[in-house]
Tab-separated table of C-alpha atoms in Angstrom:
chain	number	residue	atom	x	y	z
A	239	MET	CA	35.462	76.304	46.893
A	240	THR	CA	37.251	77.399	43.266
A	241	GLN	CA	37.667	75.169	40.245
A	242	THR	CA	41.431	74.418	41.081
A	243	GLN	CA	40.562	73.244	44.580
A	244	ASP	CA	38.019	71.051	42.789
A	245	GLU	CA	40.882	69.422	40.047
A	246	GLU	CA	43.092	69.381	43.073
A	247	MET	CA	40.875	66.899	44.938
A	248	LYS	CA	40.140	65.059	41.947
A	249	ASP	CA	43.557	64.397	41.138
A	250	HIS	CA	44.514	63.578	45.406
A	251	PRO	CA	41.512	61.600	46.621
A	252	LYS	CA	41.346	60.997	49.933
A	253	PRO	CA	43.216	57.711	51.083
A	254	SER	CA	40.807	54.850	51.854
A	255	HIS	CA	40.996	53.422	55.722
A	256	SER	CA	39.704	50.081	54.374
A	257	ILE	CA	42.069	47.329	55.643
A	258	THR	CA	42.691	44.607	52.510
A	259	PRO	CA	43.584	41.132	53.229
A	260	THR	CA	47.184	40.248	52.816
A	261	ILE	CA	47.640	36.601	51.468
A	262	PRO	CA	50.597	34.633	53.409
A	263	SER	CA	53.759	34.437	51.088
A	264	THR	CA	54.935	30.627	50.874
A	265	LEU	CA	57.663	32.055	53.006
A	266	GLN	CA	55.297	32.642	56.136
A	267	ASN	CA	53.791	29.435	55.553
A	268	LEU	CA	56.639	27.502	55.614
A	269	LYS	CA	57.763	29.225	58.799
A	270	GLU	CA	54.419	28.488	60.670
A	271	ILE	CA	55.206	24.662	59.476
A	272	ALA	CA	58.497	25.128	61.346
A	273	SER	CA	56.948	26.254	64.137
A	274	ILE	CA	54.629	23.525	64.113
A	275	ILE	CA	57.595	20.988	64.003
A	276	GLU	CA	59.883	22.551	66.486
A	277	THR	CA	56.549	22.654	68.745
A	278	GLY	CA	55.524	19.166	67.913
A	279	SER	CA	59.147	18.141	68.761
A	280	ASN	CA	59.246	20.062	72.143
A	281	SER	CA	56.444	18.453	73.704
A	282	LYS	CA	56.878	14.714	71.350
A	283	GLU	CA	53.430	15.019	69.285
A	284	VAL	CA	54.412	13.039	66.346
A	285	ARG	CA	50.877	13.992	64.759
A	286	ARG	CA	52.010	17.546	65.022
A	287	ILE	CA	54.386	16.825	62.572
A	288	SER	CA	52.159	14.576	60.039
A	289	ARG	CA	49.940	18.115	59.840
A	290	ALA	CA	53.072	19.719	58.976
A	291	LEU	CA	53.965	17.544	56.254
A	292	ARG	CA	50.097	17.590	55.190
A	293	SER	CA	50.329	21.305	54.886
A	294	THR	CA	53.950	21.197	53.139
A	295	MET	CA	52.631	18.966	50.104
A	296	ALA	CA	50.085	22.060	49.347
A	297	LEU	CA	53.116	24.340	49.274
A	298	ARG	CA	55.155	22.160	46.603
A	299	PRO	CA	54.436	23.513	43.463
A	300	LYS	CA	55.626	26.956	45.283
A	301	LEU	CA	59.219	26.168	46.596
A	302	THR	CA	61.741	28.442	44.789
A	303	ALA	CA	65.345	28.856	45.193
A	304	PRO	CA	65.084	32.275	46.824
A	305	VAL	CA	62.128	31.028	49.053
A	306	LEU	CA	64.342	27.688	50.171
A	307	SER	CA	67.461	30.170	50.731
A	308	SER	CA	65.654	31.921	53.078
A	309	PHE	CA	64.198	29.393	54.996
A	310	ILE	CA	67.011	27.858	55.519
A	311	ASP	CA	68.836	30.804	56.640
A	312	HIS	CA	65.950	30.806	59.295
A	313	VAL	CA	66.293	27.687	60.540
A	314	LEU	CA	69.838	26.292	60.299
A	315	PRO	CA	72.756	28.047	61.714
A	316	PRO	CA	75.134	29.315	58.911
A	317	ALA	CA	78.238	27.375	60.142
A	318	SER	CA	76.633	24.048	59.965
A	319	ASP	CA	77.397	21.268	57.982
A	320	SER	CA	73.584	21.144	56.170
A	321	HIS	CA	73.656	25.041	56.112
A	322	SER	CA	76.493	24.712	53.402
A	323	ARG	CA	75.583	21.860	51.999
A	324	LEU	CA	71.723	22.503	51.266
A	325	SER	CA	72.311	25.530	50.036
A	326	SER	CA	75.025	24.077	47.428
A	327	TYR	CA	72.166	22.390	45.744
A	328	LEU	CA	70.151	25.921	45.001
A	329	PRO	CA	71.206	28.658	43.121
A	330	ASN	CA	72.323	31.867	43.902
A	331	PRO	CA	69.027	33.894	45.127
A	332	LYS	CA	70.123	37.414	43.090
A	333	ASP	CA	70.544	35.264	39.805
A	334	ASP	CA	66.809	34.760	40.031
A	335	ASP	CA	65.382	38.027	39.892
A	336	HIS	CA	62.079	36.715	37.948
A	337	ASP	CA	60.884	34.472	41.191
A	338	MET	CA	61.762	36.734	44.155
A	339	GLU	CA	58.929	36.006	47.076
A	340	VAL	CA	61.086	37.470	50.073
A	341	ASP	CA	59.861	40.689	51.519
A	342	THR	CA	61.842	43.209	52.253
A	343	ALA	CA	59.785	43.831	55.583
A	344	THR	CA	60.392	40.656	56.928
A	345	SER	CA	63.359	39.664	55.307
A	346	ALA	CA	65.536	41.312	58.546
A	347	ALA	CA	63.902	38.818	61.090
A	348	ILE	CA	64.165	35.807	58.813
A	349	GLN	CA	68.105	36.486	58.369
A	350	THR	CA	68.608	35.825	62.413
A	351	PRO	CA	69.573	32.189	62.815
A	352	SER	CA	68.159	29.994	65.448
A	353	LYS	CA	69.916	29.189	68.067
A	354	HIS	CA	70.474	26.055	68.396
A	355	LEU	CA	70.223	22.895	65.294
A	356	LEU	CA	67.050	20.730	65.717
A	357	PRO	CA	67.369	17.860	64.222
A	358	GLU	CA	63.344	18.024	63.362
A	359	LEU	CA	64.059	21.013	60.917
A	360	GLU	CA	67.079	19.493	59.825
A	361	ILE	CA	65.569	16.589	58.384
A	362	TYR	CA	62.427	18.952	57.095
A	363	SER	CA	65.019	21.086	55.034
A	364	TYR	CA	67.118	17.933	53.198
A	365	PHE	CA	62.829	17.209	52.931
A	366	LEU	CA	62.102	20.482	50.916
A	367	VAL	CA	65.695	20.760	49.023
A	368	LEU	CA	64.926	17.504	47.793
A	369	LEU	CA	61.363	18.116	46.881
A	370	PHE	CA	62.630	21.337	45.000
A	371	LEU	CA	65.527	19.303	43.043
A	372	ILE	CA	62.858	16.817	41.465
A	373	ASP	CA	60.420	19.098	40.560
A	374	GLN	CA	63.179	21.177	38.657
A	375	LYS	CA	64.199	17.555	37.129
A	376	ARG	CA	67.678	17.543	38.469
A	377	TYR	CA	68.171	14.183	38.918
A	378	ASN	CA	71.587	13.504	39.735
A	379	GLU	CA	71.743	16.187	42.487
A	380	ALA	CA	68.558	15.238	43.953
A	381	LYS	CA	70.016	11.413	44.418
A	382	ALA	CA	73.155	13.266	45.406
A	383	CYS	CA	71.016	14.929	48.386
A	384	SER	CA	68.675	12.277	49.386
A	385	SER	CA	72.277	10.042	50.032
A	386	ALA	CA	73.403	12.997	52.088
A	387	SER	CA	69.767	13.136	54.164
A	388	ILE	CA	70.153	9.303	54.898
A	389	ASP	CA	74.052	9.687	56.244
A	390	ARG	CA	72.337	12.237	58.787
A	391	LEU	CA	69.438	10.143	59.639
A	392	LYS	CA	71.507	7.493	60.392
A	393	SER	CA	72.764	8.919	63.148
A	394	LEU	CA	69.667	10.331	64.750
A	395	ASN	CA	67.555	8.316	66.913
A	396	ARG	CA	64.077	10.266	67.891
A	397	ARG	CA	61.092	9.313	67.503
A	398	THR	CA	59.981	12.616	66.041
A	399	VAL	CA	61.986	12.725	63.202
A	400	ASP	CA	60.253	8.968	62.128
A	401	VAL	CA	57.499	10.679	59.972
A	402	ILE	CA	59.932	12.770	58.251
A	403	ALA	CA	62.351	10.363	57.585
A	404	SER	CA	59.893	7.805	56.389
A	405	ARG	CA	58.854	10.218	53.487
A	406	LEU	CA	62.819	10.673	52.690
A	407	TYR	CA	63.530	6.714	52.350
A	408	PHE	CA	60.393	7.160	49.562
A	409	TYR	CA	62.350	9.980	47.982
A	410	TYR	CA	65.455	8.256	48.440
A	411	SER	CA	64.229	5.304	46.715
A	412	TYR	CA	62.886	7.708	44.020
A	413	SER	CA	65.612	9.652	43.059
A	414	TYR	CA	67.324	6.039	42.431
A	415	GLU	CA	64.581	5.148	40.194
A	416	LEU	CA	64.588	8.279	38.280
A	417	THR	CA	68.466	7.830	37.560
A	418	GLY	CA	67.715	3.915	36.433
A	419	ASP	CA	69.807	2.961	39.305
A	420	LEU	CA	67.107	1.090	41.483
A	421	ALA	CA	69.500	-1.880	42.400
A	422	GLU	CA	72.265	0.266	43.614
A	423	ILE	CA	70.119	0.992	47.076
A	424	ARG	CA	68.441	-2.908	47.644
A	425	GLY	CA	71.368	-2.942	50.393
A	426	ASN	CA	70.804	0.129	51.796
A	427	LEU	CA	67.206	0.263	52.216
A	428	PHE	CA	68.442	-3.632	54.020
A	429	GLN	CA	70.075	-1.843	55.850
A	430	LEU	CA	67.544	1.140	57.239
A	431	HIS	CA	65.201	-1.791	57.794
A	432	ARG	CA	67.488	-3.290	59.971
A	433	ILE	CA	68.255	0.158	61.663
A	434	ALA	CA	64.099	1.078	62.165
A	435	THR	CA	63.723	-2.389	63.311
A	436	LEU	CA	66.273	-1.835	66.053
A	437	ARG	CA	64.842	1.616	66.521
A	438	HIS	CA	61.586	0.021	67.157
A	439	ASP	CA	60.539	2.498	63.886
A	440	GLU	CA	57.586	0.976	63.042
A	441	LEU	CA	56.435	3.632	60.414
A	442	GLY	CA	59.956	3.561	58.764
A	443	GLN	CA	59.914	-0.552	58.938
A	444	GLU	CA	56.390	-0.033	56.856
A	445	THR	CA	57.808	2.162	54.136
A	446	LEU	CA	61.129	0.342	53.823
A	447	LEU	CA	59.241	-2.856	53.441
A	448	ASN	CA	56.942	-1.365	50.324
A	449	LEU	CA	60.392	0.180	49.212
A	450	LEU	CA	62.100	-3.362	49.121
A	451	LEU	CA	59.024	-5.174	47.852
A	452	ARG	CA	58.771	-2.325	44.982
A	453	ASN	CA	62.162	-3.017	44.015
A	454	TYR	CA	61.549	-6.729	43.752
A	455	LEU	CA	58.665	-6.134	41.667
A	456	HIS	CA	60.249	-3.757	39.386
A	457	TYR	CA	62.961	-6.466	38.379
A	458	ASN	CA	60.271	-9.351	38.520
A	459	LEU	CA	61.652	-10.863	41.408
A	460	TYR	CA	58.028	-12.138	42.714
A	461	ASP	CA	60.044	-15.018	44.464
A	462	GLN	CA	62.706	-12.957	46.347
A	463	ALA	CA	59.514	-10.521	47.429
A	464	GLU	CA	57.294	-13.074	48.694
A	465	LYS	CA	59.889	-14.722	50.631
A	466	LEU	CA	60.278	-10.630	52.182
A	467	ARG	CA	57.218	-10.705	52.996
A	468	SER	CA	56.337	-13.828	54.382
A	469	LYS	CA	59.235	-13.324	57.284
A	470	ALA	CA	58.917	-9.399	58.001
A	471	PRO	CA	56.629	-8.158	60.922
A	472	ARG	CA	52.998	-7.236	60.595
A	473	PHE	CA	51.905	-4.465	62.734
A	474	GLU	CA	47.958	-4.217	63.167
A	475	ALA	CA	47.833	-1.361	65.301
A	476	HIS	CA	48.381	0.444	61.888
A	477	SER	CA	45.109	0.943	59.405
A	478	ASN	CA	45.390	-1.779	56.337
A	479	GLN	CA	42.909	-0.018	54.112
A	480	GLN	CA	43.293	0.375	50.488
A	481	ALA	CA	45.385	3.344	49.175
A	482	ALA	CA	42.906	3.281	46.267
A	483	ARG	CA	40.226	3.975	48.392
A	484	LYS	CA	42.140	6.880	50.339
A	485	ALA	CA	42.909	8.295	46.643
A	486	PRO	CA	40.964	11.452	45.551
A	487	VAL	CA	38.682	11.118	42.795
A	488	ALA	CA	40.793	13.359	40.681
A	489	ALA	CA	43.445	10.681	40.751
A	490	GLN	CA	41.893	8.489	38.442
A	491	GLY	CA	44.727	6.931	36.680
A	492	PHE	CA	46.286	5.987	40.166
A	493	ARG	CA	42.712	4.436	41.017
A	494	ILE	CA	42.709	2.325	37.937
A	495	GLN	CA	46.017	1.073	38.460
A	496	CYS	CA	45.634	0.163	41.802
A	497	ASN	CA	42.450	-1.853	40.955
A	498	LYS	CA	44.284	-3.604	38.215
A	499	TRP	CA	46.465	-4.844	40.959
A	500	ALA	CA	44.027	-5.356	43.174
A	501	ILE	CA	42.223	-7.572	41.054
A	502	ILE	CA	45.419	-9.900	39.676
A	503	VAL	CA	46.228	-10.332	43.788
A	504	ARG	CA	42.583	-11.566	44.283
A	505	LEU	CA	42.753	-13.949	42.001
A	506	LEU	CA	46.273	-15.043	42.530
A	507	LEU	CA	44.828	-15.721	46.165
A	508	GLY	CA	41.970	-18.076	44.517
A	509	GLU	CA	39.174	-15.304	45.109
A	510	ILE	CA	36.834	-13.922	42.426
A	511	PRO	CA	36.710	-9.836	42.671
A	512	GLU	CA	33.161	-8.478	42.925
A	513	ARG	CA	31.519	-7.079	39.524
A	514	THR	CA	31.067	-3.729	40.703
A	515	ILE	CA	34.533	-3.417	40.741
A	516	PHE	CA	34.632	-3.464	36.720
A	517	VAL	CA	32.144	-1.403	36.313
A	518	GLN	CA	32.670	2.004	38.522
A	519	LYS	CA	32.671	5.214	36.410
A	520	GLY	CA	34.993	6.202	33.685
A	521	MET	CA	37.230	2.142	34.828
A	522	GLU	CA	34.772	0.247	32.015
A	523	LYS	CA	37.665	0.684	29.128
A	524	ALA	CA	40.595	-0.017	31.574
A	525	LEU	CA	39.495	-2.875	33.521
A	526	ARG	CA	37.813	-4.579	30.169
A	527	PRO	CA	40.899	-7.020	30.032
A	528	TYR	CA	40.770	-8.077	33.426
A	529	PHE	CA	37.094	-8.178	33.851
A	530	GLU	CA	37.684	-11.106	30.529
A	531	LEU	CA	40.562	-12.347	32.556
A	532	THR	CA	38.570	-12.969	35.621
A	533	ASN	CA	35.612	-14.931	33.559
A	534	ALA	CA	37.970	-17.475	32.197
A	535	VAL	CA	39.467	-18.041	35.759
A	536	ARG	CA	36.139	-18.091	37.181
A	537	ILE	CA	34.565	-20.889	35.146
A	538	GLY	CA	38.049	-22.465	34.938
A	539	ASP	CA	38.191	-22.457	30.862
A	540	LEU	CA	42.149	-23.218	29.779
A	541	GLU	CA	41.249	-22.301	26.583
A	542	LEU	CA	39.728	-19.150	26.557
A	543	PHE	CA	42.098	-18.257	29.359
A	544	ARG	CA	44.709	-18.529	26.496
A	545	ASN	CA	42.876	-16.288	23.892
A	546	VAL	CA	42.222	-13.842	26.848
A	547	ALA	CA	45.938	-13.459	27.227
A	548	GLU	CA	46.818	-13.574	23.711
A	549	LYS	CA	44.380	-10.730	23.076
A	550	TYR	CA	45.359	-8.406	25.446
A	551	ALA	CA	48.846	-9.394	25.629
A	552	THR	CA	50.288	-5.986	24.774
A	553	THR	CA	48.114	-4.188	27.783
A	554	PHE	CA	49.525	-6.580	30.444
A	555	SER	CA	53.042	-6.321	29.187
A	556	THR	CA	52.326	-2.009	29.104
A	557	ASP	CA	50.735	-2.690	32.808
A	558	GLY	CA	53.629	-5.306	34.298
A	559	THR	CA	51.689	-7.650	35.133
A	560	ASN	CA	52.163	-10.128	32.089
A	561	ASN	CA	54.366	-12.138	34.407
A	562	LEU	CA	51.786	-12.509	37.032
A	563	ILE	CA	49.013	-13.478	34.749
A	564	VAL	CA	50.962	-16.830	33.507
A	565	ARG	CA	50.800	-17.861	36.848
A	566	LEU	CA	47.405	-17.540	36.731
A	567	ARG	CA	47.543	-20.723	34.845
A	568	HIS	CA	47.401	-23.116	37.214
A	569	ASN	CA	44.844	-21.330	39.133
A	570	VAL	CA	42.304	-21.619	35.915
A	571	ILE	CA	43.331	-25.502	36.276
A	572	ARG	CA	42.353	-25.933	39.679
A	573	THR	CA	39.310	-24.052	39.154
A	574	GLY	CA	38.256	-26.077	36.265
A	575	LEU	CA	38.995	-29.590	38.301
A	576	ARG	CA	37.517	-28.500	40.984
A	577	ASN	CA	33.919	-27.994	39.129
A	578	ILE	CA	34.671	-31.142	37.567
A	579	SER	CA	35.259	-32.773	41.228
A	580	ILE	CA	31.792	-31.724	41.929
A	581	SER	CA	29.737	-32.329	38.751
A	582	TYR	CA	31.149	-36.229	38.462
A	583	SER	CA	31.416	-38.788	41.321
A	584	ARG	CA	33.453	-40.699	38.858
A	585	ILE	CA	35.588	-39.380	36.037
A	586	SER	CA	38.217	-40.988	33.726
A	587	LEU	CA	41.156	-39.223	33.678
A	588	ALA	CA	41.038	-39.146	29.786
A	589	ASP	CA	37.819	-37.083	30.086
A	590	VAL	CA	39.620	-35.140	32.966
A	591	ALA	CA	42.605	-34.220	30.089
A	592	GLN	CA	40.067	-33.369	27.646
A	593	LYS	CA	37.552	-30.846	29.883
A	594	LEU	CA	40.840	-28.755	30.898
A	595	ARG	CA	41.897	-28.678	27.424
A	596	LEU	CA	45.252	-29.839	28.368
A	597	SER	CA	47.115	-29.660	25.215
A	598	SER	CA	50.505	-31.651	26.243
A	599	ALA	CA	52.495	-34.746	24.706
A	600	ASP	CA	50.912	-36.986	27.459
A	601	PRO	CA	47.375	-34.726	28.777
A	602	ILE	CA	46.332	-38.165	30.957
A	603	ALA	CA	49.538	-38.275	32.717
A	604	ASP	CA	49.832	-34.258	33.100
A	605	ALA	CA	45.770	-34.833	34.610
A	606	GLU	CA	47.143	-37.199	37.027
A	607	SER	CA	49.836	-35.088	38.024
A	608	ILE	CA	47.686	-32.242	38.099
A	609	ILE	CA	44.789	-34.159	40.562
A	610	SER	CA	47.407	-35.938	42.477
A	611	LYS	CA	48.519	-32.075	43.739
A	612	ALA	CA	45.193	-30.878	43.906
A	613	ILE	CA	44.251	-33.454	45.968
A	614	ARG	CA	47.411	-33.037	48.632
A	615	ASP	CA	46.655	-29.089	48.612
A	616	GLY	CA	43.285	-29.883	49.795
A	617	ALA	CA	42.182	-28.285	46.570
A	618	ILE	CA	39.220	-30.907	45.739
A	619	ASP	CA	38.298	-34.036	48.019
A	620	ALA	CA	38.532	-36.827	45.794
A	621	THR	CA	40.567	-39.777	45.614
A	622	LEU	CA	42.756	-41.311	42.594
A	623	ASP	CA	42.527	-44.363	41.167
A	624	HIS	CA	45.819	-44.862	39.055
A	625	ALA	CA	44.885	-49.202	37.855
A	626	ASN	CA	41.662	-48.035	36.286
A	627	LYS	CA	42.764	-44.443	35.520
A	628	TRP	CA	39.706	-43.072	37.508
A	629	MET	CA	39.306	-39.914	39.302
A	630	LEU	CA	36.507	-40.745	42.218
A	631	SER	CA	35.180	-37.597	44.078
A	632	LYS	CA	34.102	-37.933	47.766
A	633	GLU	CA	30.479	-37.009	48.833
A	634	THR	CA	29.753	-33.544	50.006
A	635	GLY	CA	28.959	-34.081	53.692
A	636	ASP	CA	26.840	-31.523	55.991
A	637	ILE	CA	29.121	-28.399	56.267
A	638	TYR	CA	27.290	-27.189	59.057
A	639	SER	CA	28.446	-30.513	60.833
A	640	THR	CA	32.084	-29.391	60.266
A	641	ASN	CA	34.267	-26.276	61.861
A	642	GLU	CA	34.093	-23.969	58.743
A	643	PRO	CA	31.167	-22.052	59.641
A	644	GLN	CA	32.560	-21.108	63.110
A	645	LEU	CA	36.065	-20.722	61.782
A	646	ALA	CA	34.074	-18.144	59.411
A	647	PHE	CA	32.216	-16.975	62.199
A	648	ASN	CA	35.689	-16.042	64.367
A	649	SER	CA	37.338	-14.288	61.790
A	650	ARG	CA	34.064	-11.769	61.188
A	651	ILE	CA	34.275	-11.483	65.180
A	652	ALA	CA	37.664	-10.588	64.712
A	653	PHE	CA	37.507	-8.368	62.088
A	654	CYS	CA	35.213	-6.184	63.789
A	655	LEU	CA	36.982	-6.096	67.258
A	656	ASN	CA	40.375	-4.962	65.044
A	657	MET	CA	38.349	-2.045	63.966
A	658	HIS	CA	36.709	-1.347	67.167
A	659	ASN	CA	40.256	-1.057	68.725
A	660	GLU	CA	41.407	0.750	65.614
A	661	ALA	CA	38.887	3.362	66.292
A	662	VAL	CA	39.591	3.548	69.726
A	663	GLN	CA	43.223	4.148	69.090
A	664	ALA	CA	42.879	6.895	66.490
A	665	LEU	CA	40.990	9.020	69.514
A	666	ARG	CA	42.887	11.903	70.859
A	667	PHE	CA	42.610	13.892	74.168
A	668	PRO	CA	44.041	16.734	75.701
A	669	LYS	CA	47.091	15.226	78.069
A	670	ASN	CA	46.600	15.863	81.958
A	671	THR	CA	42.597	17.646	81.501
A	672	HIS	CA	41.669	16.762	84.709
A	673	LYS	CA	44.847	17.848	86.318
A	674	GLU	CA	44.569	21.563	84.596
A	675	LYS	CA	40.939	21.324	85.938
A	676	GLU	CA	41.910	20.772	89.309
A	677	ILE	CA	44.821	23.196	89.066
A	678	ALA	CA	42.136	26.027	87.576
A	679	GLU	CA	39.913	25.077	90.805
A	680	LYS	CA	42.667	25.574	93.400
A	681	ARG	CA	43.825	28.959	91.787
A	682	ARG	CA	40.403	30.039	91.872
A	683	GLU	CA	39.791	29.119	95.536
A	684	ARG	CA	43.489	30.884	96.209
A	685	GLN	CA	42.571	34.148	94.365
A	686	GLN	CA	39.031	34.387	96.481
A	687	GLN	CA	41.103	33.578	100.231
A	688	GLU	CA	43.139	36.437	98.942
A	689	GLN	CA	40.736	38.664	98.049
A	690	GLU	CA	39.003	37.662	101.249
A	691	LEU	CA	42.382	38.173	103.398
A	692	ALA	CA	42.781	41.982	101.645
A	693	LYS	CA	39.444	43.174	102.582
A	694	HIS	CA	39.656	41.925	106.104
A	695	ILE	CA	42.862	43.683	106.294
A	696	GLU	CA	41.166	46.707	104.828
A	697	GLU	CA	38.552	47.031	107.390
A	698	ASP	CA	40.905	46.490	110.041
A	699	ASP	CA	42.847	49.746	109.008
A	700	ASP	CA	39.953	51.308	108.776
A	701	ASP	CA	38.836	50.390	112.316
A	702	ASP	CA	42.209	51.488	113.500
A	703	ASP	CA	41.781	55.103	112.431
A	704	PHE	CA	38.704	55.742	114.291
């Protein structure tokens, strides 16, 4: 071999036959998700659509205008109203040369539209475009897109759409919150909740109820929120685990915020949170004000409660919990009064006012009013001697002779039974497995009989030849 031939072989190396793995593009992943949604719609399996939505959130940072335009061309007919409306929110793909992810090899197949408009894919397209507009900070367009998607949802009564609809409800409210128009949609949320109730859409009812409560709390309308919560239906079949328990470890800020609200709620309910909540890793400093607040409520010291509220007033105001902490004053007084009733069999109202540190114009009258309300509510077991200005505590009897241990035992049994029922309901088995097994066995028997019959026919033919 000459030197020139060696140089030519070096310049033109032999092609490699190794196959390099190709990473699916965002568009290909969206097409696979669309296929899952279509399969779930045809088979009425809501769990498939839920899985498709979870996969979508992983692709959210990769959503671009060219990819969404090609996906909309793939799943929506070009002549449909949804296609033209969603395309108007996306810039022209020709203008975005820097982020073109659509392959030329697959673009020809993608341009072929579906034969019919599937409602699940139509609502899913609205969901994708809405995520894109929010991430691009185009809040006014996101508001218009979410309103259009809600108008379309009102005309659809399909249980396979409910999972996607619940996500759209959230982003519908969130888009109005971003534009500062949260109060405008309260009536619309009530209307959507009524529609979901009539259609027996439990997931939609729960989502819209949370959005309404969030709307009320945003404007500090706690009384209206409590009235709505008390009258709204409750669904025991769904899991009631806290969001903080399901949150990922990396979401530290979200978990801290959840713990703050959970502490306030438990204090308002008359419960004392466990100390382990305040010593969680990475949360000690953030939960320190709420730890001191809990300590003041626990011992029933009104003066200490005032000092803590004044010391961390800025923190409580920033967290949006200041209005709820003001309501804790009544709990502090009742806790202190309960401790006094346990310690003293008889005590004057003046001493009660002094121990509770009531700073008012007439502390004795305030103490008498507080004790009367606590007795009427059942917070303490005592009587008032108005003539002598005394509070007389009743002797504590044997608690095991009452129904209280039985009620506590029954509540724990009910909790265990509910957990067992939720676990059983969460199990999923293939449908008609026994029928498919029977069909397969019959098929094998039929094939075996056909083979035996064919063998007999061949043997008869051979005998006729002789």
